[in-house]
mmCIF file of C-alpha atoms in Angstrom:
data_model
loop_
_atom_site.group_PDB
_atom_site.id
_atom_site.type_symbol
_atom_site.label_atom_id
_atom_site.label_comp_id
_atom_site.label_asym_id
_atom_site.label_seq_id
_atom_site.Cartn_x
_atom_site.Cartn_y
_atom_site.Cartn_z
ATOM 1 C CA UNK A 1354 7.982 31.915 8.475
ATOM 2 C CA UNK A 1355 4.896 34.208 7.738
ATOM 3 C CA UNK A 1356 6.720 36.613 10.164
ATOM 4 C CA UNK A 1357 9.550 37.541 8.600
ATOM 5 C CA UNK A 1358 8.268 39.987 6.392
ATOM 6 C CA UNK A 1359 6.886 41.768 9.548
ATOM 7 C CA UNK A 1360 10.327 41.849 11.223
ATOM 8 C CA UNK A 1361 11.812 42.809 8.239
ATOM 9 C CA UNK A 1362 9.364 46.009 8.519
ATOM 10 C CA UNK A 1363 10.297 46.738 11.857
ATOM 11 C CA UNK A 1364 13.607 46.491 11.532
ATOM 12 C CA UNK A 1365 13.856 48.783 8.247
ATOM 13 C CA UNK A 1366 11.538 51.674 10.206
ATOM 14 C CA UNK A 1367 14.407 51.402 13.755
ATOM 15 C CA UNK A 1368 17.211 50.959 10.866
ATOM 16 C CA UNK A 1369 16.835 53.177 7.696
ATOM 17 C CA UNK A 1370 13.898 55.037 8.239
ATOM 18 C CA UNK A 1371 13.167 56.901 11.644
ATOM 19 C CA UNK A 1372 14.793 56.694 15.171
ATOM 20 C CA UNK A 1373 12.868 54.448 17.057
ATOM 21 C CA UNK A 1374 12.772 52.236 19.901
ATOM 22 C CA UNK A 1375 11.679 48.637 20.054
ATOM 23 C CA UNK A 1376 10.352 46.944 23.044
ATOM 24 C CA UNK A 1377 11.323 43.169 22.925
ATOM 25 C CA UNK A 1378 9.517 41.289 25.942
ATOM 26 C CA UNK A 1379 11.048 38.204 26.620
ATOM 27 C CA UNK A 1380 9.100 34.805 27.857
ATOM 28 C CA UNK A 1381 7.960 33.852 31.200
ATOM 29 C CA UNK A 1382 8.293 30.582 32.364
ATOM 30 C CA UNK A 1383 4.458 28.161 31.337
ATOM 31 C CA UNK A 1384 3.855 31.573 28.691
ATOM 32 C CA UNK A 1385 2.388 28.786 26.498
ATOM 33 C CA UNK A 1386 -0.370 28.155 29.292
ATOM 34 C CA UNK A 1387 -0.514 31.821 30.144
ATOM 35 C CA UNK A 1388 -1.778 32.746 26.282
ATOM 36 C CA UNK A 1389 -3.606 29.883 25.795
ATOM 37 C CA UNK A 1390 -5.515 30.877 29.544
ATOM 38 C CA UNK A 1391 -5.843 34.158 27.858
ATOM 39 C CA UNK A 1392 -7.010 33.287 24.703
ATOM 40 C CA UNK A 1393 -9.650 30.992 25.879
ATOM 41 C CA UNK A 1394 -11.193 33.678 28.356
ATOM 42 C CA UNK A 1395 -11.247 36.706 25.813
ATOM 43 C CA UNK A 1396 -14.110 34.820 24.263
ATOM 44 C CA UNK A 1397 -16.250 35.662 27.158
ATOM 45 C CA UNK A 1398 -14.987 38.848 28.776
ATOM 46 C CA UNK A 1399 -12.900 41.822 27.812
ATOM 47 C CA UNK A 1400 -11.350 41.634 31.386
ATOM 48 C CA UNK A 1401 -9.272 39.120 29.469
ATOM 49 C CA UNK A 1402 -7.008 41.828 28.247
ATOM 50 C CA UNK A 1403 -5.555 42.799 32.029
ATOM 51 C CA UNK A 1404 -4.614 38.718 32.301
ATOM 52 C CA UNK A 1405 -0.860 37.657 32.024
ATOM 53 C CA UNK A 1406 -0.354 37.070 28.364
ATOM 54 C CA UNK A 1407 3.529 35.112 29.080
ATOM 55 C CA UNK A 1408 5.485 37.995 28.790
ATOM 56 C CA UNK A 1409 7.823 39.746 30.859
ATOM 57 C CA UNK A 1410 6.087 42.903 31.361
ATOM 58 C CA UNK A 1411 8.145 46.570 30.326
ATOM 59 C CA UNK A 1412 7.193 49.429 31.337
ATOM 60 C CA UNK A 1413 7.305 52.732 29.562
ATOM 61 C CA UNK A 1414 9.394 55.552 31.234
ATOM 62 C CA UNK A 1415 8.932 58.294 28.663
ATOM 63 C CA UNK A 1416 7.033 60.191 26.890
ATOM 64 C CA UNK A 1417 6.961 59.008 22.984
ATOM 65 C CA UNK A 1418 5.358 60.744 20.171
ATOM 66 C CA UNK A 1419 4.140 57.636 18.632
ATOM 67 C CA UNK A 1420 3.556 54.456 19.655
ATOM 68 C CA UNK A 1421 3.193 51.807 16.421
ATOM 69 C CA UNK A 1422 2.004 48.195 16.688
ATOM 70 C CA UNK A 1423 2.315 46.221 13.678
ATOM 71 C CA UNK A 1424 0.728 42.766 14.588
ATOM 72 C CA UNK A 1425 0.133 39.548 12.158
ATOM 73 C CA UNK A 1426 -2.699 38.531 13.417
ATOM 74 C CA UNK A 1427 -5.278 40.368 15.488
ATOM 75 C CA UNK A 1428 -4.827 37.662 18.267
ATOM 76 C CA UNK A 1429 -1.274 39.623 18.908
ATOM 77 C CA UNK A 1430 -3.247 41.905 20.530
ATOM 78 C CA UNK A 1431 -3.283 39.608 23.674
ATOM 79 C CA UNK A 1432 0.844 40.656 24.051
ATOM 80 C CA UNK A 1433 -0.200 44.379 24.957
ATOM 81 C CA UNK A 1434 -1.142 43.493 28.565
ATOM 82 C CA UNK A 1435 2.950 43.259 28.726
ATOM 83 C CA UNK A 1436 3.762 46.788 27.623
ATOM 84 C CA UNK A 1437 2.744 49.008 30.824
ATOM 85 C CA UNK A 1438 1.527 52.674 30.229
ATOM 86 C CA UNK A 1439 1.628 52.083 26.339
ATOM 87 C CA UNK A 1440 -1.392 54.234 25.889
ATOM 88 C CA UNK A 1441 -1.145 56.990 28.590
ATOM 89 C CA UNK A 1442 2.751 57.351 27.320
ATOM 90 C CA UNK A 1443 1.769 57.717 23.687
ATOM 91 C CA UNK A 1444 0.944 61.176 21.979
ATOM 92 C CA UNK A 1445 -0.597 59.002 18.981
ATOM 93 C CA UNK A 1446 -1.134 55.546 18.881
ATOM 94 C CA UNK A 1447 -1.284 53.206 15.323
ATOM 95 C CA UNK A 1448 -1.674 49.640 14.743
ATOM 96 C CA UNK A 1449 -1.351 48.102 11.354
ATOM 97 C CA UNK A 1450 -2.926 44.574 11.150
ATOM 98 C CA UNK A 1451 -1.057 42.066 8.558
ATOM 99 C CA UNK A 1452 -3.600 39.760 8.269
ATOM 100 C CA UNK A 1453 -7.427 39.490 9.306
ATOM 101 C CA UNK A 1454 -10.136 37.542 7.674
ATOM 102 C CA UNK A 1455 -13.926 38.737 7.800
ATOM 103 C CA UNK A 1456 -15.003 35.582 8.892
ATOM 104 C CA UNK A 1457 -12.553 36.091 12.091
ATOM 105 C CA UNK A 1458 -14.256 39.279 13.039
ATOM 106 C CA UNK A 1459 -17.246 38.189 14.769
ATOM 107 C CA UNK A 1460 -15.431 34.875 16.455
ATOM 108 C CA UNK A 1461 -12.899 37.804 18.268
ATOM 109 C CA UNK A 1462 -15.201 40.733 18.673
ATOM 110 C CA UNK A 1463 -13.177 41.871 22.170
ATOM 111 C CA UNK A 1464 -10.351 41.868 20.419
ATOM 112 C CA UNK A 1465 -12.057 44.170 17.733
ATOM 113 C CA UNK A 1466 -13.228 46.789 20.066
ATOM 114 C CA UNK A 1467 -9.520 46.766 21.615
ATOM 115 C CA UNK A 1468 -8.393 48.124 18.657
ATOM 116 C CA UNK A 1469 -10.397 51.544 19.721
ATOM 117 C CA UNK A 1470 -7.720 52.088 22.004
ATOM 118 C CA UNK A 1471 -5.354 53.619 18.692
ATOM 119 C CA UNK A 1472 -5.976 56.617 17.077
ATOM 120 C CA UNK A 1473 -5.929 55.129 13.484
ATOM 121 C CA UNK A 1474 -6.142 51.260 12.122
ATOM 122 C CA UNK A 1475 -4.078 50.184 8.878
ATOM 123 C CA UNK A 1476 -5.102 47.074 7.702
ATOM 124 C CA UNK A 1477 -4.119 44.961 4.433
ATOM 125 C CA UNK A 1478 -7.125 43.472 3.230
ATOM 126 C CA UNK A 1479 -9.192 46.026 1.863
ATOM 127 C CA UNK A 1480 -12.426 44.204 2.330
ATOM 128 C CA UNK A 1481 -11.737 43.874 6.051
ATOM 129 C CA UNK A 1482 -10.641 47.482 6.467
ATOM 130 C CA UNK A 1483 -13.975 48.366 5.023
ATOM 131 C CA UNK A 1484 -15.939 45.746 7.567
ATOM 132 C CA UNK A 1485 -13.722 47.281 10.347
ATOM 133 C CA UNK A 1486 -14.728 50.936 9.285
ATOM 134 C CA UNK A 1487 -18.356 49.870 10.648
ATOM 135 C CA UNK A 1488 -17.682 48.499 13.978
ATOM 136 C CA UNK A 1489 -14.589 50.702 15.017
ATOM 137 C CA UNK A 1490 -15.362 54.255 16.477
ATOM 138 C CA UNK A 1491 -11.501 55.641 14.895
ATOM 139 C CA UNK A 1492 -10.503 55.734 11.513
ATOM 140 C CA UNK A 1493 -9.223 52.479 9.414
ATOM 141 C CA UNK A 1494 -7.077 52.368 6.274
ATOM 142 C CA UNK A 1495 -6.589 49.919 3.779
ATOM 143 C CA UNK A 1496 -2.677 50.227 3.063
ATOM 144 C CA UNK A 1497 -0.770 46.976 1.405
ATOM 145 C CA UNK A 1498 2.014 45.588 2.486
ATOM 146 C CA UNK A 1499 5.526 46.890 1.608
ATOM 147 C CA UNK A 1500 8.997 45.384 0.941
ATOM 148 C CA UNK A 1501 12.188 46.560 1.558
ATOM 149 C CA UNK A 1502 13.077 47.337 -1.893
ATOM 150 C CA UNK A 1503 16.823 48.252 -0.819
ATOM 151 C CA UNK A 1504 17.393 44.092 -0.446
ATOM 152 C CA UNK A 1505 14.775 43.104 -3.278
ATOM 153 C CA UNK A 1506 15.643 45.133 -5.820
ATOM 154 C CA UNK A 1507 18.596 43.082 -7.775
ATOM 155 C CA UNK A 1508 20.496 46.403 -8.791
ATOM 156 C CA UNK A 1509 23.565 47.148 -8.239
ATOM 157 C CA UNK A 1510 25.188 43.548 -8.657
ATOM 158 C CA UNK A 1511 22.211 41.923 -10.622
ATOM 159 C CA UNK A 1512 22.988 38.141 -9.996
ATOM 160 C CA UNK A 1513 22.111 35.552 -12.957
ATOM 161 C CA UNK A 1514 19.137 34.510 -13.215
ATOM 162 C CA UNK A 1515 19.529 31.160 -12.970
ATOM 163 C CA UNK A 1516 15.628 29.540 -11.558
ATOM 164 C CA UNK A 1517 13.923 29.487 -14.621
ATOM 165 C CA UNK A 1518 10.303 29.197 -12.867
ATOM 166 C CA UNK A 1519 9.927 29.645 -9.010
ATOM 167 C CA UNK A 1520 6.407 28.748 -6.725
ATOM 168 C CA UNK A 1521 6.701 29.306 -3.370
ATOM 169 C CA UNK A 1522 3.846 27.449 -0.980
ATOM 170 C CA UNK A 1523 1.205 25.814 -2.550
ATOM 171 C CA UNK A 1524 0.710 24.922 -5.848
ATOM 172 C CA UNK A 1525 -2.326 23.071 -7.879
ATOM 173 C CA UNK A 1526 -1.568 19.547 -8.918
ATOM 174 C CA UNK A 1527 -2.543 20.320 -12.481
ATOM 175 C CA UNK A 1528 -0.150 23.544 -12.809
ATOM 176 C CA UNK A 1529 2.736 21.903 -11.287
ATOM 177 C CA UNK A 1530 2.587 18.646 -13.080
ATOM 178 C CA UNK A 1531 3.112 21.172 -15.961
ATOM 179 C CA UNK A 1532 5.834 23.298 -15.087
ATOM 180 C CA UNK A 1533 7.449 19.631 -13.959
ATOM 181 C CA UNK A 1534 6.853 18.595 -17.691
ATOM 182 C CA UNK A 1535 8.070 21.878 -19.055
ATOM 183 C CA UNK A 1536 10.938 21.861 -17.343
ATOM 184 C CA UNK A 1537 12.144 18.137 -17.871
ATOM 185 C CA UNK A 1538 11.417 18.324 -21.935
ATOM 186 C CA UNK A 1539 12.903 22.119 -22.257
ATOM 187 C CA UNK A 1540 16.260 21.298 -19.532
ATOM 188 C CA UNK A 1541 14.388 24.119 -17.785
ATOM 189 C CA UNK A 1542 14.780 24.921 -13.902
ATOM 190 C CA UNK A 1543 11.755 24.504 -11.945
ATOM 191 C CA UNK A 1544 12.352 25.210 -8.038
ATOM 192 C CA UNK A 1545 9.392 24.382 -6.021
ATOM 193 C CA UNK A 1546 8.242 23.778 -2.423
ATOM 194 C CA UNK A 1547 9.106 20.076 -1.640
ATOM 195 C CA UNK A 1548 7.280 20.029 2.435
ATOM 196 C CA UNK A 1549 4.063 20.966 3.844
ATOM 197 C CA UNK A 1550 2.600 22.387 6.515
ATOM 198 C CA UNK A 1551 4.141 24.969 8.892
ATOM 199 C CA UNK A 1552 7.816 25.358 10.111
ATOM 200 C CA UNK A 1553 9.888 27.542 12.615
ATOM 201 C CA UNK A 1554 12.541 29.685 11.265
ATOM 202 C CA UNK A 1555 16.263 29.427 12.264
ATOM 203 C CA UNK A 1556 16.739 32.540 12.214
ATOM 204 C CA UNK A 1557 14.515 35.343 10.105
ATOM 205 C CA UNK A 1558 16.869 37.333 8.458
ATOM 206 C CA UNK A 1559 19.064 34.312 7.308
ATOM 207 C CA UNK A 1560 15.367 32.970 6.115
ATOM 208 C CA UNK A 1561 14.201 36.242 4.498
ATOM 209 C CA UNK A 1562 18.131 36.801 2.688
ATOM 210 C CA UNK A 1563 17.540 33.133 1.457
ATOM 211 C CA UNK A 1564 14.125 33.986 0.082
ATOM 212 C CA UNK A 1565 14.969 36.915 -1.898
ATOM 213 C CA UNK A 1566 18.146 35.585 -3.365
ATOM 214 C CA UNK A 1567 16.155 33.405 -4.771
ATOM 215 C CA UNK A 1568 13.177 35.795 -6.063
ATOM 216 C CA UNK A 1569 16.452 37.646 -7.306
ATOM 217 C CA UNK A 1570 17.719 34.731 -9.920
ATOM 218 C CA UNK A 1571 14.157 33.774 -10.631
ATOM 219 C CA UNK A 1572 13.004 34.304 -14.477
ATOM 220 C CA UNK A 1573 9.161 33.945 -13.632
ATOM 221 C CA UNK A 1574 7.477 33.285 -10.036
ATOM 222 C CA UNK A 1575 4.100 32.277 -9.619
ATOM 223 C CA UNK A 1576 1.401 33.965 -7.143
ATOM 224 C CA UNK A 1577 -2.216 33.825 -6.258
ATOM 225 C CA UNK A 1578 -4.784 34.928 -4.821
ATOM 226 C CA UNK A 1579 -3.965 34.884 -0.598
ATOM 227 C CA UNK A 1580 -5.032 31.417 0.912
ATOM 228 C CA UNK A 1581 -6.101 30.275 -2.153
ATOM 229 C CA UNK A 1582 -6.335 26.569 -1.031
ATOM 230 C CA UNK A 1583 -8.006 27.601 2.317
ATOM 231 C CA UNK A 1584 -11.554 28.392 1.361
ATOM 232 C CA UNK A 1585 -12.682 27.335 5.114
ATOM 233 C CA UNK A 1586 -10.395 30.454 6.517
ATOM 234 C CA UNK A 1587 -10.797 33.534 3.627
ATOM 235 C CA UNK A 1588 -14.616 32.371 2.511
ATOM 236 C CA UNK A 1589 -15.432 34.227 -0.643
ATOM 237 C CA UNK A 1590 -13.120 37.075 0.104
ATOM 238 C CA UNK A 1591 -10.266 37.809 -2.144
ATOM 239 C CA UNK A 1592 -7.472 40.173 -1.307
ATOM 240 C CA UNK A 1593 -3.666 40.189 -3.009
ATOM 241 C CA UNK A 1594 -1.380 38.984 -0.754
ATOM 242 C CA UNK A 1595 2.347 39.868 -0.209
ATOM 243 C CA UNK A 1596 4.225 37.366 -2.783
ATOM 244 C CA UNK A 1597 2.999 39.369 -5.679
ATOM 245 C CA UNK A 1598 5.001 42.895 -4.304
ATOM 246 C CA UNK A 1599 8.047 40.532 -3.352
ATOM 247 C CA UNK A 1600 8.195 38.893 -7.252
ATOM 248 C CA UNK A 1601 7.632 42.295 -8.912
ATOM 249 C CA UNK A 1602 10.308 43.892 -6.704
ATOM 250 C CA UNK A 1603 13.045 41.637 -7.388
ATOM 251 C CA UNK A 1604 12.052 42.211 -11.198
ATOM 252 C CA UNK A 1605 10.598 38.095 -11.724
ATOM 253 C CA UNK A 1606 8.286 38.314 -13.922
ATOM 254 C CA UNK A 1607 4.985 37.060 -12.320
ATOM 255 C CA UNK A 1608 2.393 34.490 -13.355
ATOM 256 C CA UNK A 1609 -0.596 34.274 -11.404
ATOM 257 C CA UNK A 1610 -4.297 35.618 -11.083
ATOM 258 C CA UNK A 1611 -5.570 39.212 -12.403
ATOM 259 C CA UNK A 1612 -7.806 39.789 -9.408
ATOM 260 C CA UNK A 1613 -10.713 41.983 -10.459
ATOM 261 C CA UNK A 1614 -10.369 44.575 -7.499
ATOM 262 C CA UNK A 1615 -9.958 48.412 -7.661
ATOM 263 C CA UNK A 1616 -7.418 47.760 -4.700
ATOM 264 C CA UNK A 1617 -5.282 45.406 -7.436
ATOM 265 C CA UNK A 1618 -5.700 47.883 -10.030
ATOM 266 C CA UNK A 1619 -4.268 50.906 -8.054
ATOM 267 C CA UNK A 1620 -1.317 49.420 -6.419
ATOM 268 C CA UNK A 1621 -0.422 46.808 -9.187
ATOM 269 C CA UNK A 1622 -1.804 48.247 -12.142
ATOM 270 C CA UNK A 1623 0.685 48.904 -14.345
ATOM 271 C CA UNK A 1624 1.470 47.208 -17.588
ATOM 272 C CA UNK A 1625 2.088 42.984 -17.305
ATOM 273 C CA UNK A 1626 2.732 43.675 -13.966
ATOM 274 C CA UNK A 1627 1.106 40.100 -13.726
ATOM 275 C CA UNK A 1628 0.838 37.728 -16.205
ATOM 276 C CA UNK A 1629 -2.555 36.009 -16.241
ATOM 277 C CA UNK A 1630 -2.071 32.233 -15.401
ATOM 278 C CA UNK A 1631 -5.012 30.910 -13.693
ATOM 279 C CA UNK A 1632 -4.325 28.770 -10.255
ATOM 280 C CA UNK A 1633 -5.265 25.412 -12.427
ATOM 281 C CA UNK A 1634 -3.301 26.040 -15.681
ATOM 282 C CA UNK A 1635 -1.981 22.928 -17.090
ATOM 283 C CA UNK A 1636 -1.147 24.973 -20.029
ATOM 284 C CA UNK A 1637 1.113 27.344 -18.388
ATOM 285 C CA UNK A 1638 4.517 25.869 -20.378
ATOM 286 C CA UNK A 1639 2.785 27.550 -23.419
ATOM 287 C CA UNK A 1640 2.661 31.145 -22.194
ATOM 288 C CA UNK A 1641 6.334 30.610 -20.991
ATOM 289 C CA UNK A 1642 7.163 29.938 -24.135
ATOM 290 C CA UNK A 1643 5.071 32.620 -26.027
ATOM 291 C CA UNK A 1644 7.269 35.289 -23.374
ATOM 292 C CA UNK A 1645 10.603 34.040 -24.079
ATOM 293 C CA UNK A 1646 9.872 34.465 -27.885
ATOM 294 C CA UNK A 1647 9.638 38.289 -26.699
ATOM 295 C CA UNK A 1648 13.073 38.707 -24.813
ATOM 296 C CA UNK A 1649 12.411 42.492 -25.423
ATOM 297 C CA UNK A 1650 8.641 42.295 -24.056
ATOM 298 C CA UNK A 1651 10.202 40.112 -21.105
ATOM 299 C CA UNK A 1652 13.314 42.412 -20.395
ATOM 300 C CA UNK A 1653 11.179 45.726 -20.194
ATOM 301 C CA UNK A 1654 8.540 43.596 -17.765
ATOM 302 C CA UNK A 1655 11.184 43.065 -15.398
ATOM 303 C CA UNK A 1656 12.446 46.954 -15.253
ATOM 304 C CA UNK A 1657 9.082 47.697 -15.352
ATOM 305 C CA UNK A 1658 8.295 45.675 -12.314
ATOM 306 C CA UNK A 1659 11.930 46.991 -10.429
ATOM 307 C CA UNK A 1660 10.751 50.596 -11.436
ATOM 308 C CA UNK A 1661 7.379 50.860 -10.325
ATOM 309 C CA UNK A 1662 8.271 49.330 -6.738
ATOM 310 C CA UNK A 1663 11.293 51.309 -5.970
ATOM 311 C CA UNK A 1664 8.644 54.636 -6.431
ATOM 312 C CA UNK A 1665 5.825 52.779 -4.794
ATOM 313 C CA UNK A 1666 6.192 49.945 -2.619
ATOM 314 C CA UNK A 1667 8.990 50.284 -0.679
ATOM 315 C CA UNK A 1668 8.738 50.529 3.369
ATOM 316 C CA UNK A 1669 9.559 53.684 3.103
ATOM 317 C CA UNK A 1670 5.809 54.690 1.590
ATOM 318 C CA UNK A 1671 4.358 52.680 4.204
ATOM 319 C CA UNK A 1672 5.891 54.760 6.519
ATOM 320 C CA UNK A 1673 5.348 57.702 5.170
ATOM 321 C CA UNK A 1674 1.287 57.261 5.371
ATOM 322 C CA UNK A 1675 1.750 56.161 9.214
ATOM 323 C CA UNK A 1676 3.802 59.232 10.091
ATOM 324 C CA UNK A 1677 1.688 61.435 8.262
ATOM 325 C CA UNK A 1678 -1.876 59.656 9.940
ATOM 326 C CA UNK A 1679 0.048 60.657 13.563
ATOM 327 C CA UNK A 1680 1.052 64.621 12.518
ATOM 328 C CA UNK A 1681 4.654 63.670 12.748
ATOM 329 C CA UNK A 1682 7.494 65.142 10.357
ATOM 330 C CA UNK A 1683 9.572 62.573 8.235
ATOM 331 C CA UNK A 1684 13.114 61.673 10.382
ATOM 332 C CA UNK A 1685 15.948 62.819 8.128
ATOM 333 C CA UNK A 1686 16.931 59.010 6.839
ATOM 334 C CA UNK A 1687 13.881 58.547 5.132
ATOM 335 C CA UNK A 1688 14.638 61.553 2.648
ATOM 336 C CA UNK A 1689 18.340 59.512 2.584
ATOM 337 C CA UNK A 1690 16.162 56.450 2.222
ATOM 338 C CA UNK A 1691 14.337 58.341 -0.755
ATOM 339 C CA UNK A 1692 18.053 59.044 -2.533
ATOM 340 C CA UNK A 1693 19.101 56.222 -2.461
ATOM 341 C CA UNK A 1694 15.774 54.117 -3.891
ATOM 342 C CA UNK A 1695 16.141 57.072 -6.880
ATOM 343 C CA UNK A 1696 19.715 55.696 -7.347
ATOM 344 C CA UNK A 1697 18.272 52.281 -7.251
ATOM 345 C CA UNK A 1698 16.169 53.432 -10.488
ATOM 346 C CA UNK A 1699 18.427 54.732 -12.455
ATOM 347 C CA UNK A 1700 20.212 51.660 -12.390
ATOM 348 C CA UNK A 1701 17.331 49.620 -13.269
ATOM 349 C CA UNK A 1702 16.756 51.939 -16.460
ATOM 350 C CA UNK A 1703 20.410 52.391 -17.729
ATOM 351 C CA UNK A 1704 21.038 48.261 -17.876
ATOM 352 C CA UNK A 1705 21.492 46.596 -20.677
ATOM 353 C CA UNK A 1706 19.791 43.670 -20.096
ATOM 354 C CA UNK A 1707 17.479 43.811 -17.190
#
C-alpha cells in the first residue's frame, strides 16, 4: 500500500502533466530468488548491479531528454540492471528517493554511490538529503512529497462530511482509547485502522480512490511524525511524512505533532495548518470539542488547508522543480494543469460552508 502514492505520481506526470513514456518490466520466472541473489551480493561488491535483478530486461531505442526514476526505497535501485542503455540514452538523468533513513545509508553504501550515475538527487527527508549531499559527487535536493490535488481536493461536488475523526495506521493506545470514548459518549464517528501489519493492494488506484474518499468526508484526521512507532528504523531522526499533505489537501482538519523543523515550517507553515495533539493525548476529545465551538475558526481551517495545497503541493510543483533541475521547458498540460488547480481555488473560496 505505501506505493500507491508513488504510482499515483507517475501516472499524473504520463497523464496531466508532460508526455512521457513509462517502461513497465514485467517478471521473470524465480525473480523472487533473482533479487534476493542480488540483494545479498550488493553488500560485498558493486558488480552486484550488472546481476539479473527478475526482470524482463527493455531496452531503450531512442534518444530521451530525460530520464526520471522515482523509487520508494533506495533498494529499487537493484531494478535498473533491467532498463538497457538508460544512461547513455538519457540527455539528463533524475532520481527522486521516497523514502531513506540515515541509519540505512551506511548498511547500502553501493547502492549510495549508484546514485552518482544521475545528474541530480531529490529526496524527501531533509535530514537525509543533507547526509547524502556529503557522500554524493552531484547535487541533492530536499523536495516533499506531492499529491494530486485534482482528486484530493473535495471541490467541485464537496461530499458530506460524514467521519467525524479519521487515523489511518498506527495509533497510541492512550489516544485511541480516547477518541473511542469521545465518540461513544458524543454519537461521534470514529473510523480507525482495525489490522496490522502489511498488506498487498488489489488494485492501487481502486485503493488510493478509497483512501481519499475517505480523507474527503473526514472532519479531523490525525498524523505524526513518519514511523513514529519504529524507533529501531528512523533513530532520532524526524521528518513529516506524506499523511499530513494528503489531510490538508482534502481540507480535514489535522491533529497531530508540530514538528520543530525549518523544513515543516516552510512547506506547512501556514496558520492551524496542524493542530497540536501530541502522539499520546488522552485528552484529545477536549480540543475536538474546543474546535467545534468555533465552526467559523474550523470552516476557514479547512479552506485554508484546500487553498494553500492547490498553490503549493500539488504534483504539478513537484514537477516543475524536476523539469527545471534537467533545463527542460514545461509541456503545455502543465500550464492546463495550472488553470485548472486556479479553478479549483476559487471554488474553495466562494463556498459557503467549506
Amino acid at each position: 500500500m505505501s506505493r500507491s502514492h508513488g504510482y499515483e505520481f507517475e501516472d499524473t506526470i504520463s497523464e496531466a502533466l508532460d508526455a512521457a513514456e513509462v517502461f513497465q518490466p514485467t517478471t521473470l520466472p524465480y525473480a523472487r530468488a533473482l533479487l534476493k541473489s542480488k540483494k545479498s551480493l550488493s553488500a560485498l561488491t558493486q558488480h552486484a548491479s550488472r546481476l539479473p535483478c527478475g526482470l524482463r530486461s527493455v531496452e531503450f531505442k531512442q534518444d530521451y531528454d530525460l530520464f526520471f526514476y522515482s523509487v520508494a526505497h533506495l533498494e529499487d535501485l537493484h531494478f535498473l540492471s533491467s532498463l538497457k542503455g538508460w544512461r547513455d540514452r538519457s540527455t539528463k538523468a533524475i532520481c527522486w528517493i521516497q523514502e531513506l533513513w540515515l541509519q540505512r545509508l551506511d548498511q547500502i553504501p553501493s547502492l549510495v554511490d549508484q546514485l552518482n550515475a544521475f545528474d541530480h538527487v531529490i529526496c524527501s527527508f531533509v535530514e537525509t538529503a543533507q547526509a547524502l549531499r556529503e557522500k554524493l559527487s552531484v547535487p541533492v535536493l530536499y523536495l516533499p512529497w506531492g499529491v494530486d490535488m485534482m482528486r484530493f481536493c473535495p471541490y467541485p461536488n464537496p461530499p458530506q462530511r460524514a467521519i467525524d475523526m479519521l487515523s489511518i495506521g498506527v495509533a497510541h493506545p492512550n489516544t485511541h482509547k480516547a477518541l473511542i470514548e469521545f465518540a461513544d459518549q458524543g454519537g461521534f464517528f470514529y473510523s480507525y485502522e482495525t489490522i496490522s501489519g502489511r498488506a498487498i493492494m488489489q488494485d492501487y488506484r481502486a485503493h488510493r480512490d478509497n483512501y481519499i474518499g475517505q480523507l474527503k468526508r473526514a472532519k479531523y484526521f490525525c498524523s505524526y511524525i513518519a514511523k513514529v512507532e519504529r524507533t529501531q528504523e528512523r533513530g532520532q531522526q524526524v521528518e513529516f511524512g506524506l499523511r499530513y499533505l494528503e489531510g490538508l489537501a482534502a481540507g480535514a482538519i489535522v491533529l497531530g505533532n508540530l514538528i520543530d523543523s525549518d523544513a515543516f515550517r516552510e512547506h506547512i507553515g501556514w496558520q492551524d495548518a496542524v493542530i497540536d495533539a501530541p502522539y499520546d493525548c488522552p485528552q484529545i476529545g477536549d480540543i475536538i470539542t474546543k474546535l467545534n465551538e468555533d465552526p467559523a475558526r474550523c470552516a476557514a481551517i479547512r479552506a485554508r488547508n484546500m487553498t494553500e495545497c492547490l498553490t503549493r503541493h500539488d504534483h504539478l510543483h513537484r514537477w516543475e522543480k524536476v523539469l527545471e533541475l534537467a533545463g527542460l521547458t514545461p509541456h503545455p498540460k502543465l500550464e492546463d494543469r495550472r488553470a485548472a488547480l486556479a479553478e479549483r481555488v476559487k471554488m474553495v473560496e466562494k463556498a459557503p460552508d467549506k
